[in-house]
Short mmCIF file of N, CA and C in Angstrom, two decimals:
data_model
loop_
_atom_site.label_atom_id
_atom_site.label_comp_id
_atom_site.label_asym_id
_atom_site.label_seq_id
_atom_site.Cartn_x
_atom_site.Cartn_y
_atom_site.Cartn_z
N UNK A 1473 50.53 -46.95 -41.23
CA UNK A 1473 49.94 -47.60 -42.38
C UNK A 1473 49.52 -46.55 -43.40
N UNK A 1474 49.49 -47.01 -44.74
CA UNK A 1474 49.14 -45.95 -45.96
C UNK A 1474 48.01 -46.46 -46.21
N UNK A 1475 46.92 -46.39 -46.77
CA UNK A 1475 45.92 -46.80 -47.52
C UNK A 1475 45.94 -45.64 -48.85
N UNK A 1476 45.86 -46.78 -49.71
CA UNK A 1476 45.58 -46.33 -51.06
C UNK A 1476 44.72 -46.88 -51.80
N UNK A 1477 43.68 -45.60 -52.61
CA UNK A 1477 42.57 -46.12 -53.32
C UNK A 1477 42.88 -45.77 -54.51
N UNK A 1478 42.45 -46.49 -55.45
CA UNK A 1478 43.00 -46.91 -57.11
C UNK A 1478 41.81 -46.86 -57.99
N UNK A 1479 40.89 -45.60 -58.37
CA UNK A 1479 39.74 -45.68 -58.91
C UNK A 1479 39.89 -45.33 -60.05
N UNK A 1480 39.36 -46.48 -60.87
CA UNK A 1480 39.12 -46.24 -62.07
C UNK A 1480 38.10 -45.01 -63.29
N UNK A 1481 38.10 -43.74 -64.00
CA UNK A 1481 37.34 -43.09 -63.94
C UNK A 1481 35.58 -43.94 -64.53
N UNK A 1482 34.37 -43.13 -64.46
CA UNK A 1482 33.08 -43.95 -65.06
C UNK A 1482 33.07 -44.05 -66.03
N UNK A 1483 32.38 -44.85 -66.76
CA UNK A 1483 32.22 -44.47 -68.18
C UNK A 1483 31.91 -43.62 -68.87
N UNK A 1484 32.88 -43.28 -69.73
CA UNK A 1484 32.81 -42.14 -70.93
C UNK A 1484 32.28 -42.42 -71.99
N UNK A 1485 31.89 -41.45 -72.70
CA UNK A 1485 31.13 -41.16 -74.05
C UNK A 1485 32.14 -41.04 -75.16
N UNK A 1486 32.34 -40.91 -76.53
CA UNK A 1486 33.01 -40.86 -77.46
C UNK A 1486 32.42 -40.29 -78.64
N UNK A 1487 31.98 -39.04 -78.17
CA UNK A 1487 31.30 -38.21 -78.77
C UNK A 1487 32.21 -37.56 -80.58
N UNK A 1488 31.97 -37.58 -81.35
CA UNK A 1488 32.67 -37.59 -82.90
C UNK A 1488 33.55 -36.17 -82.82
N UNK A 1489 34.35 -35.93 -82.93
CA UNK A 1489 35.15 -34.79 -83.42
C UNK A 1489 35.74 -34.09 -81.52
N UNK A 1490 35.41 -35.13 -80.93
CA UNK A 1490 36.10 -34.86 -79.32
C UNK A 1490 37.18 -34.89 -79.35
N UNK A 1491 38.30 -34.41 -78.67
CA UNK A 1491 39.68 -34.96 -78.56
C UNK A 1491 39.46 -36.14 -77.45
N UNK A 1492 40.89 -37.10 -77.38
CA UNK A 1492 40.41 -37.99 -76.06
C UNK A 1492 40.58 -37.75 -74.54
N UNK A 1493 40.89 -36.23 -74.73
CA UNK A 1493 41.21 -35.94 -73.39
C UNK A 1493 40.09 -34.89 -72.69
N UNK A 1494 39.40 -34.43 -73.63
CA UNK A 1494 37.89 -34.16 -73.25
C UNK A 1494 36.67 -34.40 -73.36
N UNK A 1495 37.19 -36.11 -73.71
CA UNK A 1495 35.70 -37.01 -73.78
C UNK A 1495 34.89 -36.82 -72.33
N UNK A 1496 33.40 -36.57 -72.46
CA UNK A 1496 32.91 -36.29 -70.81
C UNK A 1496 32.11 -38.12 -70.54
N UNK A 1497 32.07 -38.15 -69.69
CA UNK A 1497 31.12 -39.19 -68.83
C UNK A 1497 30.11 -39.42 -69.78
N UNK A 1498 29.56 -40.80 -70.08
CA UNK A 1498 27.90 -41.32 -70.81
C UNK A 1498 27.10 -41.16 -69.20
N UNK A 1499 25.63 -41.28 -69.57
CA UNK A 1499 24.31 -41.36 -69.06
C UNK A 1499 24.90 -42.60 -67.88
N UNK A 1500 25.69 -43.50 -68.19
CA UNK A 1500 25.69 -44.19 -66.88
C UNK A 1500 26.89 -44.63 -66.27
N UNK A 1501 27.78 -43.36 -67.03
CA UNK A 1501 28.92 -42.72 -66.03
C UNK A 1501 28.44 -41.87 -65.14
N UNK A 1502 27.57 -41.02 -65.68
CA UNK A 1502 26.98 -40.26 -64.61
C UNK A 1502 26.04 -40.48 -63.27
N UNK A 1503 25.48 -41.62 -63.49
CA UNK A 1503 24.87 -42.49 -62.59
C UNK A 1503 25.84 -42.91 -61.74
N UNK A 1504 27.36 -43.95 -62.58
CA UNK A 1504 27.80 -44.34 -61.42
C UNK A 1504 29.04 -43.76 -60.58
N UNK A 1505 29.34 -42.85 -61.19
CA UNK A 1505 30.28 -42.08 -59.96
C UNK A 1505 29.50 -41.51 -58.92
N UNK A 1506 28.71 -40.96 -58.43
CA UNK A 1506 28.02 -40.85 -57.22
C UNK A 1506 27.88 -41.87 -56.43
N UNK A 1507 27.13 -42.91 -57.43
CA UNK A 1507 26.87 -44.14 -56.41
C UNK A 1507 28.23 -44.50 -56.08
N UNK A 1508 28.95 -45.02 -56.68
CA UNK A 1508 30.50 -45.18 -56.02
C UNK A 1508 30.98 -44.07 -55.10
N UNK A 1509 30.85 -42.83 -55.10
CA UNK A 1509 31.05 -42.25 -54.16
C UNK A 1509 30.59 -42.32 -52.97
N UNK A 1510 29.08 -42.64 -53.30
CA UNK A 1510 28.25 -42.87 -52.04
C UNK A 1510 29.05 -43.94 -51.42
N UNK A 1511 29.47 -45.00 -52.19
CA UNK A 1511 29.44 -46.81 -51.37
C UNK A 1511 30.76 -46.24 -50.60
N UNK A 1512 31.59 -45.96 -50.95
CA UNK A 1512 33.16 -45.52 -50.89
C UNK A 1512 32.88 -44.83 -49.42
N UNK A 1513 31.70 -43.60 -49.27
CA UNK A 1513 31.65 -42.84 -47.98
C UNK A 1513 31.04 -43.89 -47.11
N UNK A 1514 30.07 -44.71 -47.60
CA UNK A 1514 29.55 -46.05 -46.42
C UNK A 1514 30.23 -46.98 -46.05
N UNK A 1515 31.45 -46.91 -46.97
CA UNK A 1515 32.65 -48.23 -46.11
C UNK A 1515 33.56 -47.13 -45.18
N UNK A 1516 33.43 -46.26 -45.29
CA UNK A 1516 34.19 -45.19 -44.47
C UNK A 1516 36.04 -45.12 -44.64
N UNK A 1517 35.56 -45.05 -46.58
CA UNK A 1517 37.10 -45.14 -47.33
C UNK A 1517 37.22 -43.50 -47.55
N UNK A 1518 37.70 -42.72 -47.05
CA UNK A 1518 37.70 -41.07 -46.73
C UNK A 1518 38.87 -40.80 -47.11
N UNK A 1519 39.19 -40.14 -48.02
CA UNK A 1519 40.55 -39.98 -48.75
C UNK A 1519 41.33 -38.43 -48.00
N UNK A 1520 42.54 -38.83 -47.32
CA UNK A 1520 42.62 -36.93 -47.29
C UNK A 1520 42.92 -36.31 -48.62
N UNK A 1521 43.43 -37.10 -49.57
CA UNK A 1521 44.06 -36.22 -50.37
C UNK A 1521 43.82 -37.11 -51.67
N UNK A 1522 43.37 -36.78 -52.64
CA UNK A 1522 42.59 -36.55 -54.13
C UNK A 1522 44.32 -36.49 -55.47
N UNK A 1523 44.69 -37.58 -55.87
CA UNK A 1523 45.16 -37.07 -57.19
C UNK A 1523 44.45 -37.42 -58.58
N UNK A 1524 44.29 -36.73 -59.04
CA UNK A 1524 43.34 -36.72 -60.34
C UNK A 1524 43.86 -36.55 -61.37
N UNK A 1525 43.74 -37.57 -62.74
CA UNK A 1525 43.89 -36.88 -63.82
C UNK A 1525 43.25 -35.83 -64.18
N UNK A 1526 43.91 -34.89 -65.32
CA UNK A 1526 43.04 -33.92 -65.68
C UNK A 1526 42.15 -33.79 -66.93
N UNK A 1527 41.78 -35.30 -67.35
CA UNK A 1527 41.19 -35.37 -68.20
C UNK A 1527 39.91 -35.03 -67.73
N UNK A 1528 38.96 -34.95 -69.13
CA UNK A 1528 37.54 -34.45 -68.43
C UNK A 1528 36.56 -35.65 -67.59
N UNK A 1529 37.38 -36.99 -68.21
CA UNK A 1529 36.33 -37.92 -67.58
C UNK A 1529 37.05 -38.21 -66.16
N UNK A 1530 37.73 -37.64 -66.03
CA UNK A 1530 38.34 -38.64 -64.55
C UNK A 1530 37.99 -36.96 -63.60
N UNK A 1531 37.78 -35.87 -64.32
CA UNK A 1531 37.54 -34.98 -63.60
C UNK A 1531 36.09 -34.68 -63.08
N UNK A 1532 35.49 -34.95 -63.71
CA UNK A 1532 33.54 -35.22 -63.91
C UNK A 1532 33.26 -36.33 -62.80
N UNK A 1533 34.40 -37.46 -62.89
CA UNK A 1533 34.17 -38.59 -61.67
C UNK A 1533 34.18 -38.30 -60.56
N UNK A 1534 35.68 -37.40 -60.75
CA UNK A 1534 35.68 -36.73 -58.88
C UNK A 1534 35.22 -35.89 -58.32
N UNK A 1535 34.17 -34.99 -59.72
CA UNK A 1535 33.40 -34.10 -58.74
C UNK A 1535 32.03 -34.57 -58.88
N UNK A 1536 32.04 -35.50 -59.13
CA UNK A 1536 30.37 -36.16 -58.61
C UNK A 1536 30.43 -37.09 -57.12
N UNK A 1537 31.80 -37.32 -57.14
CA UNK A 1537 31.85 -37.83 -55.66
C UNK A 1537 32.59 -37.33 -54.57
N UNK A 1538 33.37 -36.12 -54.80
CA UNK A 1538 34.30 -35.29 -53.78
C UNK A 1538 33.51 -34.77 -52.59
N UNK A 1539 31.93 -33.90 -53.10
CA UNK A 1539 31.98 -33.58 -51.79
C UNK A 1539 31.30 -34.86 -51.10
N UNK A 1540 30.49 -35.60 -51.34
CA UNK A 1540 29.81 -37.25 -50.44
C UNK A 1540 31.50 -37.80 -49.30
N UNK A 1541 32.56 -37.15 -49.88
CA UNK A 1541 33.66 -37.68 -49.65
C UNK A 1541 34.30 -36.72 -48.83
N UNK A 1542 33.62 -35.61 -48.06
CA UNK A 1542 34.26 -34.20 -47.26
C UNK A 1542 35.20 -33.17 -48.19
N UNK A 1543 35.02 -33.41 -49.60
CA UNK A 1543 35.85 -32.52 -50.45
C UNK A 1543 37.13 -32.62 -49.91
N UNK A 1544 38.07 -33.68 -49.65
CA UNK A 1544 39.78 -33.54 -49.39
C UNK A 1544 40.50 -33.10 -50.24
N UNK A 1545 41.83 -32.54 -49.80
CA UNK A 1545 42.31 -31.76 -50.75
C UNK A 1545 42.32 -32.23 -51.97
N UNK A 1546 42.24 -31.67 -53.32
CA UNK A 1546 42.46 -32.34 -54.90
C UNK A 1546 43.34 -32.04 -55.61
N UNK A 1547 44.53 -32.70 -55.93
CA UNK A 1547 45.57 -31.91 -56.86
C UNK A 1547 45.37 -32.78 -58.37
N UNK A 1548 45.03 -31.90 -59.33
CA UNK A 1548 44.70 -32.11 -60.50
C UNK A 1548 45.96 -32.80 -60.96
N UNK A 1549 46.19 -33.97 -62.11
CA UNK A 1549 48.07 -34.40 -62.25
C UNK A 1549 47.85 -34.66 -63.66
N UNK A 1550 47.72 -33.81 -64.71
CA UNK A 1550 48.16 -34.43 -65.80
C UNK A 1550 48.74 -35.39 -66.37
N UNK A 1551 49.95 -35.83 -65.29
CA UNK A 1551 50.73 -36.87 -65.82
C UNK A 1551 50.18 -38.45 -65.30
N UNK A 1552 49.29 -37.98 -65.06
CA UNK A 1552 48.25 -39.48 -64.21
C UNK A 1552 47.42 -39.71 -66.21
N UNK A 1553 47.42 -38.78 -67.07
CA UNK A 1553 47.07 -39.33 -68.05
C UNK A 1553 47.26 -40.33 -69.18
N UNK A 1554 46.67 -41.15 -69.63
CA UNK A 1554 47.17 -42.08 -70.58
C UNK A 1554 48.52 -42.60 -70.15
N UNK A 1555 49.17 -42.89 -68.10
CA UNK A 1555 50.25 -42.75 -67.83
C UNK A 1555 50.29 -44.73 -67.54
N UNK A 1556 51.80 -44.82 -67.49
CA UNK A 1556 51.81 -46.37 -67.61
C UNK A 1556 52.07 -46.79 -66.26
N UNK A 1557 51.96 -47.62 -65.54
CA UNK A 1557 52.04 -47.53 -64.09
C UNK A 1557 53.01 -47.28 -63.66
N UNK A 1558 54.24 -47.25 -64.32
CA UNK A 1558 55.34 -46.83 -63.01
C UNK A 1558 55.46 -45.04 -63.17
N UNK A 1559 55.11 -44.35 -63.70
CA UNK A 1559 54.80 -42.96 -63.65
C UNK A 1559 53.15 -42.57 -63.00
N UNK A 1560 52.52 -43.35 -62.99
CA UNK A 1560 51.28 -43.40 -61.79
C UNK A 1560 52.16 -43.49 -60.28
N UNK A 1561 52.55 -44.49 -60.66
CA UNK A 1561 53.36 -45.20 -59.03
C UNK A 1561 54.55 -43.97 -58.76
N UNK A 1562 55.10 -43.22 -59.58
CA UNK A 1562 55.85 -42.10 -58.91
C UNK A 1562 55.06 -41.00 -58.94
N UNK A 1563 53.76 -40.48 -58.78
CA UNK A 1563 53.32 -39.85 -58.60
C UNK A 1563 53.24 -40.31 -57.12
N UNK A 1564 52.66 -41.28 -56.83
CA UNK A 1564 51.69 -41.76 -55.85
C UNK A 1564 53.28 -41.77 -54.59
N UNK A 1565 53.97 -41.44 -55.22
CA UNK A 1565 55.37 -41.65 -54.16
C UNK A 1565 55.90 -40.15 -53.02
N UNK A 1566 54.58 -39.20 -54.29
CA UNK A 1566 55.10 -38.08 -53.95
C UNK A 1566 54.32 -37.01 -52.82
N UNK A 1567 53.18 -37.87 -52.02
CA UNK A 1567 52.24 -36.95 -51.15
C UNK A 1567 52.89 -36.89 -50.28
N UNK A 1568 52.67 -35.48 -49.32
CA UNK A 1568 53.11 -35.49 -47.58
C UNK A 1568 52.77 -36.82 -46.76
N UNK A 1569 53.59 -37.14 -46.55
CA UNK A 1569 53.38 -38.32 -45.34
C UNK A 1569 51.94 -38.08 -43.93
N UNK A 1570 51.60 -37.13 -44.14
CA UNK A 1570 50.59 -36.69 -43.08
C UNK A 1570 49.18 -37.16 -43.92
N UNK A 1571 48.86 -37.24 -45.14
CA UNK A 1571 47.71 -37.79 -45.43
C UNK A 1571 48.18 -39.52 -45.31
N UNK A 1572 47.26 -39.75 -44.81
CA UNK A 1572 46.91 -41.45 -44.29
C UNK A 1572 46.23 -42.16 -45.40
N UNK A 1573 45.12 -41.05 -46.16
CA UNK A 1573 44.98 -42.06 -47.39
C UNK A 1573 44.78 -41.33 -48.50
N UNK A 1574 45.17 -42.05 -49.39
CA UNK A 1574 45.14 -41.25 -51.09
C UNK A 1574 44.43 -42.11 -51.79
N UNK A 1575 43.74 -40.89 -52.94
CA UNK A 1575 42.64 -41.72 -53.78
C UNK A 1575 43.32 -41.28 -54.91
N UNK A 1576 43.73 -41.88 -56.17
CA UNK A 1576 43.93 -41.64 -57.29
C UNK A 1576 42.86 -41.70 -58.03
N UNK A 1577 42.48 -41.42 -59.25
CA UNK A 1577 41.32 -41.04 -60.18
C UNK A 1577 42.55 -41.06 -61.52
N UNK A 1578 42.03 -42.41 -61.96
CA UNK A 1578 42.43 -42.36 -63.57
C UNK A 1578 42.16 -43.39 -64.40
N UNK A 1579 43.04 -43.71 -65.45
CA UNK A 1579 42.93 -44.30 -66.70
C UNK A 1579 43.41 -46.17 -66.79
N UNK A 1580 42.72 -46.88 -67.31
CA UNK A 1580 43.60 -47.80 -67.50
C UNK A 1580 44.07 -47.68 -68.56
N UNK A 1581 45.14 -48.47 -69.57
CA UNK A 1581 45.64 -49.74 -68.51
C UNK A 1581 46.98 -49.46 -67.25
N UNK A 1582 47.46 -48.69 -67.39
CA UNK A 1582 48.07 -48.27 -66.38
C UNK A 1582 47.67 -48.01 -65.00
N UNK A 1583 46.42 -47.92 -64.38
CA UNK A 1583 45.78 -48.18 -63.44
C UNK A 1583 45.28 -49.40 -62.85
N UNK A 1584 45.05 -50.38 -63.75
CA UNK A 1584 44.51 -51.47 -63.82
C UNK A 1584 46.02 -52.04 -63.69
N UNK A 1585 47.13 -52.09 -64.49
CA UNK A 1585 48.67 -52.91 -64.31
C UNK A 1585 48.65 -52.34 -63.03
N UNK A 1586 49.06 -51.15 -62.62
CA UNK A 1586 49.57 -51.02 -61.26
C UNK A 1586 49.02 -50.96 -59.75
N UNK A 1587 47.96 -51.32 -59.70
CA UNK A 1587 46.62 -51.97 -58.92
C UNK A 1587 46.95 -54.12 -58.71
N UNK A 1588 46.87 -54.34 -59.78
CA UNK A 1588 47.56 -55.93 -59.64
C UNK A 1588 49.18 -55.98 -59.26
N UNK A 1589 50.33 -55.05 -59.97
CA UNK A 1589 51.28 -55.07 -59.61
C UNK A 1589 51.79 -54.44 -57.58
N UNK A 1590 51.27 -53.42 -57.41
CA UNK A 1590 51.15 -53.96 -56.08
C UNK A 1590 50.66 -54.47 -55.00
N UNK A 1591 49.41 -55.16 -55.62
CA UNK A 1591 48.88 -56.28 -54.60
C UNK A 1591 49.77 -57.59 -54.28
N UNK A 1592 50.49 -57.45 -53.54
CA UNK A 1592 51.36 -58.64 -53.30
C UNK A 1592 50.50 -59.67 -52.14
N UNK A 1593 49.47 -59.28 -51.49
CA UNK A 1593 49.12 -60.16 -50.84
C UNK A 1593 47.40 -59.97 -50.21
N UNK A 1594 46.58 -60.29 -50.37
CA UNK A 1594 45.32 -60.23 -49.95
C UNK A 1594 44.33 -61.45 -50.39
N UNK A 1595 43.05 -61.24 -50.08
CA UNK A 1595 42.34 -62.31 -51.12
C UNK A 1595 42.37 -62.74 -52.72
N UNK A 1596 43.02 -64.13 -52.70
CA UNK A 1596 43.36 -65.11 -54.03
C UNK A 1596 42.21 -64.57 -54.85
N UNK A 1597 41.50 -64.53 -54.49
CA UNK A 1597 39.68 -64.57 -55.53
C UNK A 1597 39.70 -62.81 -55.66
N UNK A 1598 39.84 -62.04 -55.47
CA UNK A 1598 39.77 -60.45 -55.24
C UNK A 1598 41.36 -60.07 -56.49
N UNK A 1599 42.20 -60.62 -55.85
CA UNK A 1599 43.90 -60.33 -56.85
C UNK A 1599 43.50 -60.55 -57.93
N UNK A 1600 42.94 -62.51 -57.90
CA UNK A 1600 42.55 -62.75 -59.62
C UNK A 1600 41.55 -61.87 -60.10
N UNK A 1601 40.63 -62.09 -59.75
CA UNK A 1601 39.74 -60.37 -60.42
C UNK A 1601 40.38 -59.16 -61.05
N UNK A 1602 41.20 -58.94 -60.32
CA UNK A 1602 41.94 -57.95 -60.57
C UNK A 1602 43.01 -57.66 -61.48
N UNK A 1603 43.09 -58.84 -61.56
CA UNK A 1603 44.17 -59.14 -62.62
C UNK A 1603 43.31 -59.30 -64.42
N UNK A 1604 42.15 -59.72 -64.02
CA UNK A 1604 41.69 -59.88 -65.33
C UNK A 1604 41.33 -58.82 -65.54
N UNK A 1605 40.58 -57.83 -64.94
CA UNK A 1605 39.37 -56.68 -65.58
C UNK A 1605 39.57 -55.49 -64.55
N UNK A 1606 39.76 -54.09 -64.82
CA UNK A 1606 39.83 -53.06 -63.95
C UNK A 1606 38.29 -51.80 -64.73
N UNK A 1607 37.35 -52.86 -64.56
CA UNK A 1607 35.98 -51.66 -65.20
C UNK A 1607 36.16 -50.39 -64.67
N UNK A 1608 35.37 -49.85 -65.64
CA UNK A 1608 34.95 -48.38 -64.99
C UNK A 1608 34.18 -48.15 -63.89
N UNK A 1609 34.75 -47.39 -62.95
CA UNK A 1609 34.40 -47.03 -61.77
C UNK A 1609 34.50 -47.78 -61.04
N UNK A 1610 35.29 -48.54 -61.06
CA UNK A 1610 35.60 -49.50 -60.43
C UNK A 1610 36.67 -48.97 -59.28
N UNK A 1611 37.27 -49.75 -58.17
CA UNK A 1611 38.22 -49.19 -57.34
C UNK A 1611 38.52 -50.75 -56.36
N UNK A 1612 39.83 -50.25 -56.54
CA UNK A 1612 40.32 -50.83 -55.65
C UNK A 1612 41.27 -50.26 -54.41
N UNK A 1613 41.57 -51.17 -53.06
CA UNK A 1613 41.53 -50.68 -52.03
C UNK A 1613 43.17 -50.87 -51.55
N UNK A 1614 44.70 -50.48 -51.10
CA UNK A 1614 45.55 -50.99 -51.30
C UNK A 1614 45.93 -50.69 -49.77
N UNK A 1615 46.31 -51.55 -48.82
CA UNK A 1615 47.25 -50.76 -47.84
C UNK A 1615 48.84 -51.78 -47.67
N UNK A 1616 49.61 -50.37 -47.12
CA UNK A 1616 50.88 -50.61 -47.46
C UNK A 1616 51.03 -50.27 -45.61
N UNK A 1617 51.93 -51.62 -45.06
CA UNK A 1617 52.84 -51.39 -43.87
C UNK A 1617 53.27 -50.19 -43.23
N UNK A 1618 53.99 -49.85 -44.51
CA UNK A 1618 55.15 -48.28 -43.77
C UNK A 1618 54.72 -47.27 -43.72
N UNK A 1619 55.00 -46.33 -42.82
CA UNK A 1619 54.58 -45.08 -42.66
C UNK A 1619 55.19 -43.78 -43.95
N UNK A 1620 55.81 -44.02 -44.91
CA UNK A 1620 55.80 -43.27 -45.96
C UNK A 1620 55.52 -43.56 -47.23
N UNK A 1621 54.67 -42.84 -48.21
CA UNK A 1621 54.45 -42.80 -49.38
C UNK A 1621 55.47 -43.33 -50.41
N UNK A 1622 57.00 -42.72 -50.20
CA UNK A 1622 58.17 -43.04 -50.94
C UNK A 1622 58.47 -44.28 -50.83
N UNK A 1623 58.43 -44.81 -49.97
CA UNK A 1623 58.28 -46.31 -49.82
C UNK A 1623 57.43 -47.71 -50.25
N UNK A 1624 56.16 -47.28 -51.22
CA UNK A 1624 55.23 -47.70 -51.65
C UNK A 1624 56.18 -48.34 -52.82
N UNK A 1625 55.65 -49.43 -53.15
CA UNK A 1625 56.05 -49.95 -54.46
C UNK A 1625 55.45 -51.27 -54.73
N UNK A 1626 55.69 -51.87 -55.55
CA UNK A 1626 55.25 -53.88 -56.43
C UNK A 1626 55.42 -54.57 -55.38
N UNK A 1627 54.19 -55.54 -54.94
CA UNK A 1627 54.44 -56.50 -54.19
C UNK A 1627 54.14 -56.28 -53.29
N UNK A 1628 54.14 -55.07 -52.08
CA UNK A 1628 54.36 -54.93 -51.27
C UNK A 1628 52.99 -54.15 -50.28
N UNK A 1629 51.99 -54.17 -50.82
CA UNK A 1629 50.59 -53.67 -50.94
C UNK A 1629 49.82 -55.34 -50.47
N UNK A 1630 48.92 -54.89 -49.89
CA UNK A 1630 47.28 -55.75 -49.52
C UNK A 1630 46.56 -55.40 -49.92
N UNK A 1631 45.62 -56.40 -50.76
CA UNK A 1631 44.46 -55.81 -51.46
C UNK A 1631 43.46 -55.96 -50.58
N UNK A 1632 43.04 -54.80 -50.01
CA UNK A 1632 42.00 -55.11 -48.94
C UNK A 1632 40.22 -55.07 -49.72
N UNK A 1633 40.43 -54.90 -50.59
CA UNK A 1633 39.11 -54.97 -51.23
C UNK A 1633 39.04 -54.62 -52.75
N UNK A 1634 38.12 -54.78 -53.50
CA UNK A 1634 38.24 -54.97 -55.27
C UNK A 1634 36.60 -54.47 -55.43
N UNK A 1635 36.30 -53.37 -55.61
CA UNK A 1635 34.74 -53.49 -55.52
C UNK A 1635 34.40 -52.91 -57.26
N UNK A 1636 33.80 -53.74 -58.19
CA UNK A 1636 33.21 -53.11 -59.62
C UNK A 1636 32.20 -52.62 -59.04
N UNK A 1637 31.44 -51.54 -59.79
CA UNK A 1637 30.13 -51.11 -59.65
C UNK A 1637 28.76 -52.08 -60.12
N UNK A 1638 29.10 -53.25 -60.77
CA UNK A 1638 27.95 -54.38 -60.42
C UNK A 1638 27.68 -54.64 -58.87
N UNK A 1639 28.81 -54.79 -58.49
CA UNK A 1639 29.09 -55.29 -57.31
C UNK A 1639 28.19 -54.85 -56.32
N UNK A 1640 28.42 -52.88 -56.52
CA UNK A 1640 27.30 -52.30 -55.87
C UNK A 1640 25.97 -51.75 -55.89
N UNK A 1641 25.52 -51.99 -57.30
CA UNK A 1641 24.43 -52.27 -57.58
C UNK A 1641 24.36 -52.66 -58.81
N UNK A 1642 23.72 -54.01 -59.46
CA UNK A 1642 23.20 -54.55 -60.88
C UNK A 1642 23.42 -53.84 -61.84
N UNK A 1643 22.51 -53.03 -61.69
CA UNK A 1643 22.12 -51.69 -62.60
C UNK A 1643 23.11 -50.64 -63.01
N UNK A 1644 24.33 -51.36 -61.94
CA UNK A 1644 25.43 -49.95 -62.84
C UNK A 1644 26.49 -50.64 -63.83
N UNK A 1645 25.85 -52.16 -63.95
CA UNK A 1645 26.98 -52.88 -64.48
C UNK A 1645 26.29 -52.43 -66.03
N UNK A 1646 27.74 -52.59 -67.22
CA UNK A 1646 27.34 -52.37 -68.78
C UNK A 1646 28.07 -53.44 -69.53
#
């Protein structure tokens, strides 16, 4: 079995004369990537292996929650940026078969399309969610049958869980 996690980065700031690829985290982005990290280590969702955009906000996300998470390996992916899901989804095609689970860290809408596009089967009420809204810091949970990565694709994924950060506490919803 693969498990794949699909996290959306926290909320960012849009600070005047920023480029958009080094916008950093707001006051309650910074709040909620930890706590999501925290909830993520209490469901005992343990990633071996980390792909990250290398923007600043999806990078600020994963290091407020990498080590709560045993620090697994992290390969930084540029092309996880502003990327549309089927260049997410061939990234995600490309880890050693020896990590069991991968956490991506990025952008919608391309995270958010390819999160609904391969949920082919799990909870009706969790898919539809998912289909409408992919918030920040948000994550979702994917496992796939086969024992290789290259084999991942549309449809063919269980959404084993959909968690927003309201979800896990009030106070991180905006």
């Amino acid at each position: 079995m693969r498990r794949l996690i699909l996290l959306r980065h926290a909320k960012s700031d849009r600070p005047p004369g920023v480029a958009d690829l080094e916008r950093p985290l707001n006051a309650r982005g910074r709040r909620a990537a930890p706590a999501v990290g925290a909830h993520l280590a209490r469901e005992g969702l343990w990633p071996d292996l980390a792909l990250v955009s290398t923007a600043a906000r999806t990078r600020e996300t994963w290091e407020a929650m990498a080590a709560t998470l045993g620090n697994p390996e992290t390969r930084w992916r540029p092309e996880i940026y502003e990327a549309p899901a089927q260049r997410i989804l061939a990234v995600i095609r490309e880890p050693p078969d020896t990590a069991g689970t991968v956490i991506v860290v990025g952008h919608n809408p391309g995270l958010g399309d390819l999160a609904a596009g391969l949920a082919g089967a799990g909870p009706r009420a969790a898919r539809d969610r998912l289909a409408l809204e992919f918030p920040t810091a948000a994550y979702a949970v994917i496992d796939f049958a086969g024992d290789l990565w290259a084999e991942v694709a549309p449809g063919r994924g269980r959404l084993e869980r959909f968690v927003r950060p309201r979800d896990i506490d009030p106070d991180l919803a905006g």
